[in-house]
Amino acid sequence: MSKTPARDGLRSAILGGEYLPGERLVEAQLMTRFEASRFTVRAALQDLAGEGLVQMERNRGAHVRKVPLGEAVEITEVRMVLEGLIAARAAERVTDEQASELDEIGLLMRRAVDAQEYRRYSDLNHRLHSLVRQIAGHGTADRIVETLRGQLVRHQFMLSLLPGRPQTSLPQHERVIAAIRDRDPKAAETAMRDHIASVIEALRSIDFPGGPA
Amino acid sequence: MSKTPARDGLRSAILGGEYLPGERLVEAQLMTRFEASRFTVRAALQDLAGEGLVQMERNRGAHVRKVPLGEAVEITEVRMVLEGLIAARAAERVTDEQASELDEIGLLMRRAVDAQEYRRYSDLNHRLHSLVRQIAGHGTADRIVETLRGQLVRHQFMLSLLPGRPQTSLPQHERVIAAIRDRDPKAAETAMRDHIASVIEALRSIDFPGGPA
DNA sequence: CCTCCGAGGATTGTTGACAATCTCGTCAGC
DNA sequence: GCTGACGAGATTGTCAACAATCCTCGGAGG
């Protein structure tokens, strides 16, 4: 999937928060940063623009795209139905080995919440969703979810700071795991959708006074 | 959304079937065809590659991407859940005026099927899905569905040739319309998903002997 | 007759320079 | 003091030439 080191480097730089939303991406700077020619840098920018991470305006250059809250909600709604589809399919195709791997992640999650290790919980959360997608083996849905996730890194970061979130989402995760382990597609889809629906509510609750400056 | 005439021209040429799947897209030819510089042509190709219409291989040029049947099914599965989401949201937001517009399309569809005007029915089908998306006003889902639809033009063309399809899908469309008109999101989602699920079945039934040559 | 190899043409990849446009500071006029 | 035109610098847009790679076709050897 990687086209050029410059593209991947810029991508992870944006995702890692080195370039903030709205920040200008000057081609000359990127050239020195990634030791790439202008040709390569432009290709990377155009590529990431197609992915929704970068916004390009004619004669005004490229910026890190700023995703407004309303769009973040939309994106998460789309993720809700897509990951629902993925969960259902995972329930159809899961192997015994994968099922126990799911169970283990669930166990670790519970321990992390009990120990209030929220950073660890967040990592496990990502690992869980990843594993479910891998089990489902739905390339098309997978690709779309992954690009959408990229556009939300900043918002998801804010979410992880919300107090009480892990306590809310842990039982939801456990229901997803149980449904997939029991090979019940319908229940898996419902559980996953309920889970992400609660993420949407949390997102909406952020009517942050600091605001979209 | 249009970036350059060359990009849009090439896009509709591919969608219109002027370039067949697998066909090579030689930069020099496109330059003369669209009276654009090589720079512009390359940008267009890269853009359409991001949209999944074109496949680029290093040093081997660009081809019209060939979507295998299995992926067409995947794409339609994604469309199923996305259009389900869209239908539900349309049911929440539909105005009286839009509702009667939906009803009128339904009426015209029934007439078209009765008169066996299948080409007209296909147009109405597209118009119906478009209107539902417009009512929903879900920019993110809309964009994704539109790009997915682009990748399927060829397969959808084959579908429209399947005998008996209109008779199958007409009542499904009518249920979608009724649910949105009645402002019942859950029913609208279910109806839309059932409808597209039947499209998926039809797709799977195409194990065409002519084959992917 | 088949296979392997190489030269030539065609096509794409990359570079650097130049043109067009925007941004921002400066200064004249009111 | 304020407004608006002007111009220098910075940045992006575009192009044409050159380099690298691939593909085809023909021929030599077995």
Short mmCIF file of C-alpha atoms (C1' of nucleotides) in Angstrom, two decimals:
data_model
loop_
_atom_site.label_atom_id
_atom_site.label_comp_id
_atom_site.label_asym_id
_atom_site.label_seq_id
_atom_site.Cartn_x
_atom_site.Cartn_y
_atom_site.Cartn_z
CA MET A 1 0.00 0.00 0.00
CA SER A 2 2.95 2.31 0.60
CA LYS A 3 3.77 4.35 -2.45
CA THR A 4 6.69 6.44 -1.31
CA PRO A 5 8.53 7.09 1.97
CA ALA A 6 7.52 10.72 1.70
CA ARG A 7 3.84 9.86 1.49
CA ASP A 8 3.93 7.51 4.45
CA GLY A 9 6.13 9.85 6.43
CA LEU A 10 3.84 12.80 5.90
CA ARG A 11 0.83 10.66 6.66
CA SER A 12 2.11 9.48 9.99
CA ALA A 13 3.38 12.95 10.80
CA ILE A 14 -0.14 14.31 10.35
CA LEU A 15 -1.70 11.40 12.21
CA GLY A 16 0.86 11.75 14.95
CA GLY A 17 -0.15 15.35 15.46
CA GLU A 18 3.09 16.90 14.28
CA TYR A 19 1.05 19.02 11.90
CA LEU A 20 -2.07 20.43 13.47
CA PRO A 21 -5.40 20.78 11.68
CA GLY A 22 -5.40 23.91 9.58
CA GLU A 23 -1.64 24.11 9.51
CA ARG A 24 -0.11 24.96 6.22
CA LEU A 25 1.96 22.35 4.42
CA VAL A 26 4.59 24.22 2.44
CA GLU A 27 6.12 22.14 -0.29
CA ALA A 28 9.63 23.48 0.25
CA GLN A 29 9.54 22.58 3.91
CA LEU A 30 8.31 19.08 3.19
CA MET A 31 11.06 18.65 0.62
CA THR A 32 13.77 19.22 3.21
CA ARG A 33 11.90 17.34 5.94
CA PHE A 34 11.53 14.18 3.89
CA GLU A 35 14.49 14.64 1.59
CA ALA A 36 12.26 14.22 -1.41
CA SER A 37 11.90 16.10 -4.66
CA ARG A 38 9.07 18.52 -5.18
CA PHE A 39 7.55 16.07 -7.63
CA THR A 40 7.32 13.42 -4.94
CA VAL A 41 6.01 15.83 -2.34
CA ARG A 42 3.22 17.01 -4.59
CA ALA A 43 2.24 13.44 -5.38
CA ALA A 44 2.09 12.69 -1.66
CA LEU A 45 -0.05 15.75 -1.00
CA GLN A 46 -2.43 14.88 -3.79
CA ASP A 47 -2.68 11.34 -2.51
CA LEU A 48 -3.41 12.37 1.05
CA ALA A 49 -5.93 14.89 -0.25
CA GLY A 50 -7.77 11.98 -1.82
CA GLU A 51 -7.73 10.34 1.58
CA GLY A 52 -9.28 13.39 3.19
CA LEU A 53 -6.33 14.19 5.40
CA VAL A 54 -5.15 17.16 3.38
CA GLN A 55 -7.05 19.95 1.73
CA MET A 56 -5.65 21.62 -1.37
CA GLU A 57 -6.77 24.97 -2.69
CA ARG A 58 -5.60 26.28 -5.97
CA ASN A 59 -2.73 28.74 -5.64
CA ARG A 60 -3.16 28.68 -1.90
CA GLY A 61 -1.36 25.48 -1.12
CA ALA A 62 -2.13 22.50 1.05
CA HIS A 63 -3.39 22.46 4.61
CA VAL A 64 -4.07 19.74 7.11
CA ARG A 65 -7.81 19.33 6.79
CA LYS A 66 -9.80 20.47 9.77
CA VAL A 67 -12.69 18.09 10.43
CA PRO A 68 -15.57 19.97 12.06
CA LEU A 69 -17.51 18.26 14.83
CA GLY A 70 -20.57 17.71 12.68
CA GLU A 71 -18.55 15.86 10.11
CA ALA A 72 -16.84 13.84 12.81
CA VAL A 73 -20.30 12.68 13.84
CA GLU A 74 -21.14 11.78 10.25
CA ILE A 75 -17.92 9.86 9.87
CA THR A 76 -18.59 7.93 13.03
CA GLU A 77 -22.12 7.13 11.87
CA VAL A 78 -20.64 5.61 8.74
CA ARG A 79 -18.16 3.71 10.83
CA MET A 80 -21.03 2.45 12.93
CA VAL A 81 -22.79 0.70 10.08
CA LEU A 82 -19.57 -0.46 8.44
CA GLU A 83 -18.13 -1.96 11.58
CA GLY A 84 -21.54 -3.50 12.18
CA LEU A 85 -21.27 -5.23 8.83
CA ILE A 86 -17.74 -6.28 9.65
CA ALA A 87 -18.72 -7.66 13.04
CA ALA A 88 -21.53 -9.71 11.53
CA ARG A 89 -19.19 -11.16 8.98
CA ALA A 90 -16.56 -11.85 11.60
CA ALA A 91 -19.15 -13.86 13.53
CA GLU A 92 -19.70 -15.98 10.43
CA ARG A 93 -16.08 -16.69 9.80
CA VAL A 94 -14.32 -16.73 13.14
CA THR A 95 -12.15 -19.75 13.88
CA ASP A 96 -11.74 -21.29 17.32
CA GLU A 97 -8.27 -19.90 17.59
CA GLN A 98 -9.39 -16.39 16.71
CA ALA A 99 -12.25 -16.69 19.19
CA SER A 100 -9.88 -17.36 22.06
CA GLU A 101 -7.72 -14.46 20.93
CA LEU A 102 -10.79 -12.25 21.18
CA ASP A 103 -11.54 -13.57 24.63
CA GLU A 104 -8.01 -12.85 25.73
CA ILE A 105 -8.24 -9.25 24.57
CA GLY A 106 -11.50 -8.94 26.47
CA LEU A 107 -9.83 -10.21 29.60
CA LEU A 108 -6.93 -7.80 29.23
CA MET A 109 -9.37 -4.96 28.69
CA ARG A 110 -11.19 -5.71 31.91
CA ARG A 111 -7.92 -5.84 33.78
CA ALA A 112 -6.81 -2.55 32.25
CA VAL A 113 -10.01 -0.83 33.31
CA ASP A 114 -9.80 -2.30 36.81
CA ALA A 115 -6.25 -1.04 37.07
CA GLN A 116 -7.25 2.30 35.54
CA GLU A 117 -4.60 1.89 32.87
CA TYR A 118 -6.50 3.86 30.28
CA ARG A 119 -3.71 4.24 27.80
CA ARG A 120 -3.37 0.48 27.74
CA TYR A 121 -7.13 0.15 27.41
CA SER A 122 -7.08 2.46 24.40
CA ASP A 123 -4.43 0.33 22.73
CA LEU A 124 -6.45 -2.82 23.40
CA ASN A 125 -9.50 -1.12 21.97
CA HIS A 126 -7.65 -0.50 18.74
CA ARG A 127 -6.33 -4.03 18.74
CA LEU A 128 -9.81 -5.44 19.23
CA HIS A 129 -11.33 -3.53 16.33
CA SER A 130 -8.35 -4.48 14.19
CA LEU A 131 -8.68 -8.15 14.99
CA VAL A 132 -12.40 -8.12 14.24
CA ARG A 133 -11.70 -6.55 10.87
CA GLN A 134 -9.01 -9.10 10.18
CA ILE A 135 -11.36 -11.94 11.02
CA ALA A 136 -14.05 -10.52 8.76
CA GLY A 137 -11.65 -10.28 5.85
CA HIS A 138 -13.75 -7.65 4.11
CA GLY A 139 -11.21 -5.71 2.12
CA THR A 140 -13.56 -3.04 0.89
CA ALA A 141 -15.11 -2.16 4.23
CA ASP A 142 -11.71 -2.43 5.83
CA ARG A 143 -10.13 0.13 3.56
CA ILE A 144 -12.92 2.63 4.07
CA VAL A 145 -12.96 2.28 7.83
CA GLU A 146 -9.23 2.77 7.91
CA THR A 147 -9.31 6.01 5.94
CA LEU A 148 -12.19 7.30 8.04
CA ARG A 149 -10.32 6.48 11.20
CA GLY A 150 -7.43 8.57 9.94
CA GLN A 151 -9.62 11.64 9.69
CA LEU A 152 -10.69 11.25 13.29
CA VAL A 153 -7.41 10.84 15.14
CA ARG A 154 -7.75 14.25 16.75
CA HIS A 155 -11.33 13.76 17.86
CA GLN A 156 -10.67 10.27 19.12
CA PHE A 157 -7.88 11.70 21.16
CA MET A 158 -10.32 14.05 22.84
CA LEU A 159 -12.70 11.15 23.44
CA SER A 160 -10.11 9.13 25.27
CA LEU A 161 -9.86 11.97 27.76
CA LEU A 162 -13.54 11.84 28.63
CA PRO A 163 -13.86 10.53 32.18
CA GLY A 164 -15.96 7.42 32.57
CA ARG A 165 -15.65 6.35 28.94
CA PRO A 166 -13.85 3.07 29.62
CA GLN A 167 -16.42 2.05 32.20
CA THR A 168 -19.13 2.67 29.61
CA SER A 169 -17.49 0.97 26.69
CA LEU A 170 -16.05 -2.08 28.41
CA PRO A 171 -19.34 -4.00 28.69
CA GLN A 172 -20.13 -3.01 25.12
CA HIS A 173 -16.86 -4.49 23.95
CA GLU A 174 -17.55 -7.60 25.94
CA ARG A 175 -20.92 -8.02 24.23
CA VAL A 176 -19.27 -7.71 20.82
CA ILE A 177 -16.72 -10.33 21.73
CA ALA A 178 -19.36 -12.69 23.12
CA ALA A 179 -21.53 -12.41 20.03
CA ILE A 180 -18.67 -13.12 17.66
CA ARG A 181 -17.43 -15.98 19.83
CA ASP A 182 -20.96 -17.45 19.77
CA ARG A 183 -21.04 -17.05 15.99
CA ASP A 184 -24.19 -14.94 16.11
CA PRO A 185 -23.90 -12.40 13.24
CA LYS A 186 -27.06 -10.51 14.03
CA ALA A 187 -26.11 -10.05 17.68
CA ALA A 188 -22.58 -9.09 16.71
CA GLU A 189 -23.82 -6.38 14.38
CA THR A 190 -26.21 -5.02 16.98
CA ALA A 191 -23.58 -5.04 19.70
CA MET A 192 -21.04 -3.26 17.53
CA ARG A 193 -23.56 -0.67 16.42
CA ASP A 194 -24.68 -0.02 19.98
CA HIS A 195 -21.08 0.41 20.98
CA ILE A 196 -20.28 2.95 18.27
CA ALA A 197 -23.62 4.68 18.80
CA SER A 198 -22.49 5.45 22.30
CA VAL A 199 -19.26 6.84 20.87
CA ILE A 200 -21.38 9.15 18.72
CA GLU A 201 -23.26 10.35 21.76
CA ALA A 202 -19.99 11.04 23.51
CA LEU A 203 -18.77 12.95 20.46
CA ARG A 204 -21.91 15.05 20.40
CA SER A 205 -21.46 15.85 24.07
CA ILE A 206 -18.26 17.62 23.21
CA ASP A 207 -19.62 21.07 22.53
CA PHE A 208 -16.30 22.31 23.56
CA PRO A 209 -16.16 25.90 24.80
CA GLY A 210 -12.63 26.17 23.45
CA GLY A 211 -14.51 25.73 20.22
CA PRO A 212 -13.43 25.32 16.62
CA ALA A 213 -11.22 28.38 16.59
CA MET B 1 -15.61 19.01 -6.86
CA SER B 2 -14.37 19.22 -10.44
CA LYS B 3 -10.67 19.85 -10.56
CA THR B 4 -9.89 19.91 -14.25
CA PRO B 5 -11.77 19.25 -17.49
CA ALA B 6 -9.35 16.44 -18.23
CA ARG B 7 -10.12 14.70 -14.97
CA ASP B 8 -13.88 14.92 -15.40
CA GLY B 9 -13.66 14.03 -19.06
CA LEU B 10 -11.61 10.94 -18.41
CA ARG B 11 -13.87 9.99 -15.53
CA SER B 12 -17.04 10.08 -17.56
CA ALA B 13 -15.30 8.38 -20.46
CA ILE B 14 -14.46 5.46 -18.20
CA LEU B 15 -17.89 5.45 -16.61
CA GLY B 16 -19.48 5.69 -20.03
CA GLY B 17 -17.67 2.56 -21.12
CA GLU B 18 -15.44 4.23 -23.68
CA TYR B 19 -12.50 2.64 -21.97
CA LEU B 20 -13.10 -0.96 -20.99
CA PRO B 21 -11.84 -2.57 -17.77
CA GLY B 22 -8.24 -3.60 -18.15
CA GLU B 23 -7.68 -1.24 -21.05
CA ARG B 24 -4.47 0.67 -21.00
CA LEU B 25 -4.56 4.41 -20.52
CA VAL B 26 -1.58 5.81 -22.38
CA GLU B 27 -0.67 9.30 -21.30
CA ALA B 28 0.15 10.49 -24.81
CA GLN B 29 -3.24 9.40 -26.12
CA LEU B 30 -5.06 11.10 -23.28
CA MET B 31 -3.10 14.27 -23.95
CA THR B 32 -4.43 14.53 -27.47
CA ARG B 33 -7.91 13.32 -26.53
CA PHE B 34 -8.40 15.94 -23.84
CA GLU B 35 -6.04 18.57 -25.18
CA ALA B 36 -4.23 18.70 -21.89
CA SER B 37 -0.59 18.69 -20.93
CA ARG B 38 1.04 15.59 -19.64
CA PHE B 39 1.20 17.19 -16.23
CA THR B 40 -2.57 17.54 -16.13
CA VAL B 41 -3.16 14.05 -17.46
CA ARG B 42 -0.99 12.50 -14.81
CA ALA B 43 -2.76 14.44 -12.09
CA ALA B 44 -6.09 13.20 -13.41
CA LEU B 45 -4.88 9.61 -13.49
CA GLN B 46 -3.56 9.81 -9.96
CA ASP B 47 -6.81 11.31 -8.80
CA LEU B 48 -8.94 8.62 -10.41
CA ALA B 49 -6.61 6.00 -9.01
CA GLY B 50 -7.48 7.29 -5.56
CA GLU B 51 -11.12 6.86 -6.48
CA GLY B 52 -10.53 3.25 -7.44
CA LEU B 53 -11.39 3.68 -11.09
CA VAL B 54 -7.84 3.49 -12.36
CA GLN B 55 -4.99 1.26 -11.37
CA MET B 56 -1.42 2.47 -11.69
CA GLU B 57 1.62 0.26 -11.66
CA ARG B 58 5.08 1.67 -11.53
CA ASN B 59 6.74 1.86 -14.93
CA ARG B 60 3.80 -0.05 -16.39
CA GLY B 61 1.33 2.74 -16.74
CA ALA B 62 -2.32 3.14 -15.90
CA HIS B 63 -5.19 0.78 -16.63
CA VAL B 64 -8.90 0.94 -16.11
CA ARG B 65 -9.30 -1.09 -12.95
CA LYS B 66 -11.02 -4.40 -13.40
CA VAL B 67 -13.36 -5.09 -10.49
CA PRO B 68 -13.67 -8.84 -9.92
CA LEU B 69 -17.05 -10.26 -9.05
CA GLY B 70 -16.10 -10.98 -5.46
CA GLU B 71 -15.15 -7.37 -4.91
CA ALA B 72 -18.33 -6.21 -6.60
CA VAL B 73 -20.22 -8.18 -3.99
CA GLU B 74 -18.17 -6.60 -1.22
CA ILE B 75 -18.78 -3.15 -2.60
CA THR B 76 -22.49 -3.79 -2.76
CA GLU B 77 -22.49 -5.08 0.80
CA VAL B 78 -20.96 -1.79 1.88
CA ARG B 79 -23.52 0.09 -0.17
CA MET B 80 -26.23 -1.94 1.54
CA VAL B 81 -25.39 -0.74 5.03
CA LEU B 82 -24.57 2.80 3.90
CA GLU B 83 -27.78 3.26 1.97
CA GLY B 84 -29.58 1.73 4.92
CA LEU B 85 -28.14 4.47 7.11
CA ILE B 86 -29.07 7.04 4.51
CA ALA B 87 -32.63 5.77 4.22
CA ALA B 88 -33.10 5.87 7.99
CA ARG B 89 -31.87 9.42 8.12
CA ALA B 90 -34.03 10.40 5.16
CA ALA B 91 -37.06 9.09 7.05
CA GLU B 92 -36.16 11.41 9.93
CA ARG B 93 -35.76 14.50 7.82
CA VAL B 94 -38.11 14.17 4.87
CA THR B 95 -40.41 17.14 4.22
CA ASP B 96 -43.97 16.84 2.93
CA GLU B 97 -42.90 18.11 -0.44
CA GLN B 98 -40.10 15.59 -0.72
CA ALA B 99 -42.46 12.82 0.37
CA SER B 100 -44.80 13.50 -2.50
CA GLU B 101 -41.85 13.61 -4.87
CA LEU B 102 -40.92 10.15 -3.66
CA ASP B 103 -44.46 8.94 -4.19
CA GLU B 104 -44.46 10.29 -7.70
CA ILE B 105 -41.26 8.44 -8.54
CA GLY B 106 -42.84 5.29 -7.16
CA LEU B 107 -45.85 5.79 -9.38
CA LEU B 108 -43.70 6.33 -12.46
CA MET B 109 -41.70 3.21 -11.61
CA ARG B 110 -44.81 1.09 -11.46
CA ARG B 111 -45.97 2.45 -14.79
CA ALA B 112 -42.56 1.82 -16.34
CA VAL B 113 -42.56 -1.79 -15.20
CA ASP B 114 -46.13 -2.29 -16.42
CA ALA B 115 -45.16 -0.90 -19.79
CA GLN B 116 -41.95 -2.94 -19.76
CA GLU B 117 -39.92 0.22 -20.29
CA TYR B 118 -36.91 -1.10 -18.45
CA ARG B 119 -34.50 1.58 -19.53
CA ARG B 120 -36.82 4.18 -18.09
CA TYR B 121 -37.19 2.09 -14.95
CA SER B 122 -33.41 2.02 -14.54
CA ASP B 123 -33.27 5.80 -14.79
CA LEU B 124 -36.02 6.14 -12.20
CA ASN B 125 -34.17 3.74 -9.96
CA HIS B 126 -31.14 5.98 -10.06
CA ARG B 127 -33.27 9.04 -9.49
CA LEU B 128 -34.92 7.44 -6.47
CA HIS B 129 -31.66 6.53 -4.79
CA SER B 130 -30.35 10.02 -5.56
CA LEU B 131 -33.37 11.72 -4.06
CA VAL B 132 -33.17 9.62 -0.92
CA ARG B 133 -29.54 10.60 -0.51
CA GLN B 134 -30.39 14.21 -1.07
CA ILE B 135 -33.12 14.09 1.57
CA ALA B 136 -30.78 12.46 4.05
CA GLY B 137 -28.17 15.15 3.55
CA HIS B 138 -25.39 12.93 4.80
CA GLY B 139 -22.35 14.28 3.00
CA THR B 140 -19.92 11.64 4.17
CA ALA B 141 -22.04 8.60 3.34
CA ASP B 142 -23.07 10.27 0.10
CA ARG B 143 -19.53 10.73 -1.10
CA ILE B 144 -18.57 7.16 -0.33
CA VAL B 145 -21.64 5.67 -1.99
CA GLU B 146 -20.99 7.76 -5.06
CA THR B 147 -17.41 6.57 -5.47
CA LEU B 148 -18.45 2.97 -4.89
CA ARG B 149 -21.18 3.30 -7.48
CA GLY B 150 -18.57 4.46 -9.97
CA GLN B 151 -16.63 1.24 -9.57
CA LEU B 152 -19.72 -0.80 -10.33
CA VAL B 153 -21.05 0.75 -13.51
CA ARG B 154 -20.11 -2.26 -15.55
CA HIS B 155 -21.62 -4.79 -13.18
CA GLN B 156 -24.77 -2.75 -12.73
CA PHE B 157 -25.10 -2.69 -16.47
CA MET B 158 -25.12 -6.49 -16.49
CA LEU B 159 -27.66 -6.54 -13.70
CA SER B 160 -30.10 -4.41 -15.64
CA LEU B 161 -30.10 -7.10 -18.29
CA LEU B 162 -31.22 -9.81 -15.90
CA PRO B 163 -34.77 -10.80 -16.78
CA GLY B 164 -37.29 -10.44 -14.00
CA ARG B 165 -35.22 -7.97 -12.01
CA PRO B 166 -37.66 -5.06 -12.25
CA GLN B 167 -40.53 -7.25 -11.09
CA THR B 168 -38.46 -8.26 -8.09
CA SER B 169 -37.19 -4.84 -7.15
CA LEU B 170 -40.32 -2.78 -7.71
CA PRO B 171 -42.10 -3.87 -4.52
CA GLN B 172 -38.85 -3.40 -2.62
CA HIS B 173 -38.60 0.16 -3.87
CA GLU B 174 -42.19 0.77 -2.93
CA ARG B 175 -41.53 -0.41 0.61
CA VAL B 176 -38.58 1.97 0.88
CA ILE B 177 -40.70 4.85 -0.30
CA ALA B 178 -43.55 3.99 2.04
CA ALA B 179 -41.28 3.75 5.05
CA ILE B 180 -39.65 7.11 4.38
CA ARG B 181 -42.98 8.73 3.66
CA ASP B 182 -44.27 7.37 6.99
CA ARG B 183 -41.17 8.75 8.71
CA ASP B 184 -40.23 5.35 10.08
CA PRO B 185 -36.41 5.24 10.13
CA LYS B 186 -36.08 1.66 11.30
CA ALA B 187 -38.44 0.38 8.61
CA ALA B 188 -36.71 2.51 5.99
CA GLU B 189 -33.33 1.07 6.86
CA THR B 190 -34.66 -2.48 6.80
CA ALA B 191 -36.45 -1.98 3.50
CA MET B 192 -33.39 -0.47 1.85
CA ARG B 193 -31.13 -3.21 3.14
CA ASP B 194 -33.50 -5.92 1.97
CA HIS B 195 -33.60 -4.30 -1.42
CA ILE B 196 -29.84 -4.14 -1.84
CA ALA B 197 -29.46 -7.62 -0.34
CA SER B 198 -31.48 -8.89 -3.26
CA VAL B 199 -29.16 -7.02 -5.60
CA ILE B 200 -26.28 -8.86 -3.99
CA GLU B 201 -27.98 -12.18 -4.62
CA ALA B 202 -28.52 -11.23 -8.23
CA LEU B 203 -24.86 -10.28 -8.51
CA ARG B 204 -23.76 -13.60 -7.08
CA SER B 205 -25.96 -15.40 -9.58
CA ILE B 206 -23.87 -13.99 -12.37
CA ASP B 207 -21.27 -16.68 -12.76
CA PHE B 208 -21.08 -15.60 -16.29
CA PRO B 209 -19.80 -18.15 -18.80
CA GLY B 210 -18.41 -15.36 -20.95
CA GLY B 211 -16.19 -14.91 -17.92
CA PRO B 212 -13.68 -12.23 -17.01
CA ALA B 213 -11.64 -12.62 -20.16
"C1'" DC C 1 10.86 -25.52 -34.86
"C1'" DC C 2 11.65 -23.76 -30.40
"C1'" DT C 3 14.18 -20.97 -26.97
"C1'" DC C 4 16.99 -17.46 -25.49
"C1'" DC C 5 19.01 -12.99 -26.03
"C1'" DG C 6 19.61 -8.25 -27.41
"C1'" DA C 7 18.63 -3.88 -29.93
"C1'" DG C 8 15.29 -0.42 -30.80
"C1'" DG C 9 11.12 1.93 -30.00
"C1'" DA C 10 7.61 3.24 -26.99
"C1'" DT C 11 6.16 4.69 -22.53
"C1'" DT C 12 6.64 6.29 -18.05
"C1'" DG C 13 9.54 8.60 -14.10
"C1'" DT C 14 11.98 12.70 -12.64
"C1'" DT C 15 14.13 16.97 -12.72
"C1'" DG C 16 14.90 21.82 -13.01
"C1'" DA C 17 13.54 26.07 -14.72
"C1'" DC C 18 10.14 29.47 -15.64
"C1'" DA C 19 5.42 31.61 -15.25
"C1'" DA C 20 1.41 32.81 -12.57
"C1'" DT C 21 -0.54 33.97 -8.30
"C1'" DC C 22 -0.87 35.19 -3.67
"C1'" DT C 23 0.72 37.55 0.75
"C1'" DC C 24 2.19 41.17 3.26
"C1'" DG C 25 4.63 45.31 4.22
"C1'" DT C 26 5.11 50.18 2.61
"C1'" DC C 27 3.79 54.51 1.34
"C1'" DA C 28 1.01 58.18 -0.91
"C1'" DG C 29 -3.29 60.53 -0.62
"C1'" DC C 30 -7.20 61.93 1.84
"C1'" DG D 1 -4.78 58.32 11.48
"C1'" DC D 2 -6.94 55.58 8.05
"C1'" DT D 3 -7.64 53.57 3.37
"C1'" DG D 4 -6.14 51.65 -0.59
"C1'" DA D 5 -2.75 51.02 -4.37
"C1'" DC D 6 1.73 49.19 -5.30
"C1'" DG D 7 5.63 46.14 -5.34
"C1'" DA D 8 8.96 42.70 -3.45
"C1'" DG D 9 9.27 38.21 -1.78
"C1'" DA D 10 7.41 33.80 -1.21
"C1'" DT D 11 4.78 30.00 -2.88
"C1'" DT D 12 2.45 27.30 -6.08
"C1'" DG D 13 1.26 26.00 -11.16
"C1'" DT D 14 3.00 24.40 -15.51
"C1'" DC D 15 6.01 22.91 -18.88
"C1'" DA D 16 9.51 20.76 -21.77
"C1'" DA D 17 13.51 18.09 -21.83
"C1'" DC D 18 16.08 14.21 -20.13
"C1'" DA D 19 16.65 9.60 -17.80
"C1'" DA D 20 15.04 5.09 -16.65
"C1'" DT D 21 12.32 1.26 -17.64
"C1'" DC D 22 9.62 -1.87 -20.15
"C1'" DC D 23 7.89 -4.27 -24.28
"C1'" DT D 24 8.31 -6.00 -28.93
"C1'" DC D 25 10.41 -7.93 -32.64
"C1'" DG D 26 13.97 -10.17 -34.96
"C1'" DG D 27 17.79 -13.24 -35.15
"C1'" DA D 28 21.27 -16.72 -33.55
"C1'" DG D 29 21.95 -21.03 -31.53
"C1'" DG D 30 20.48 -25.46 -30.34
#
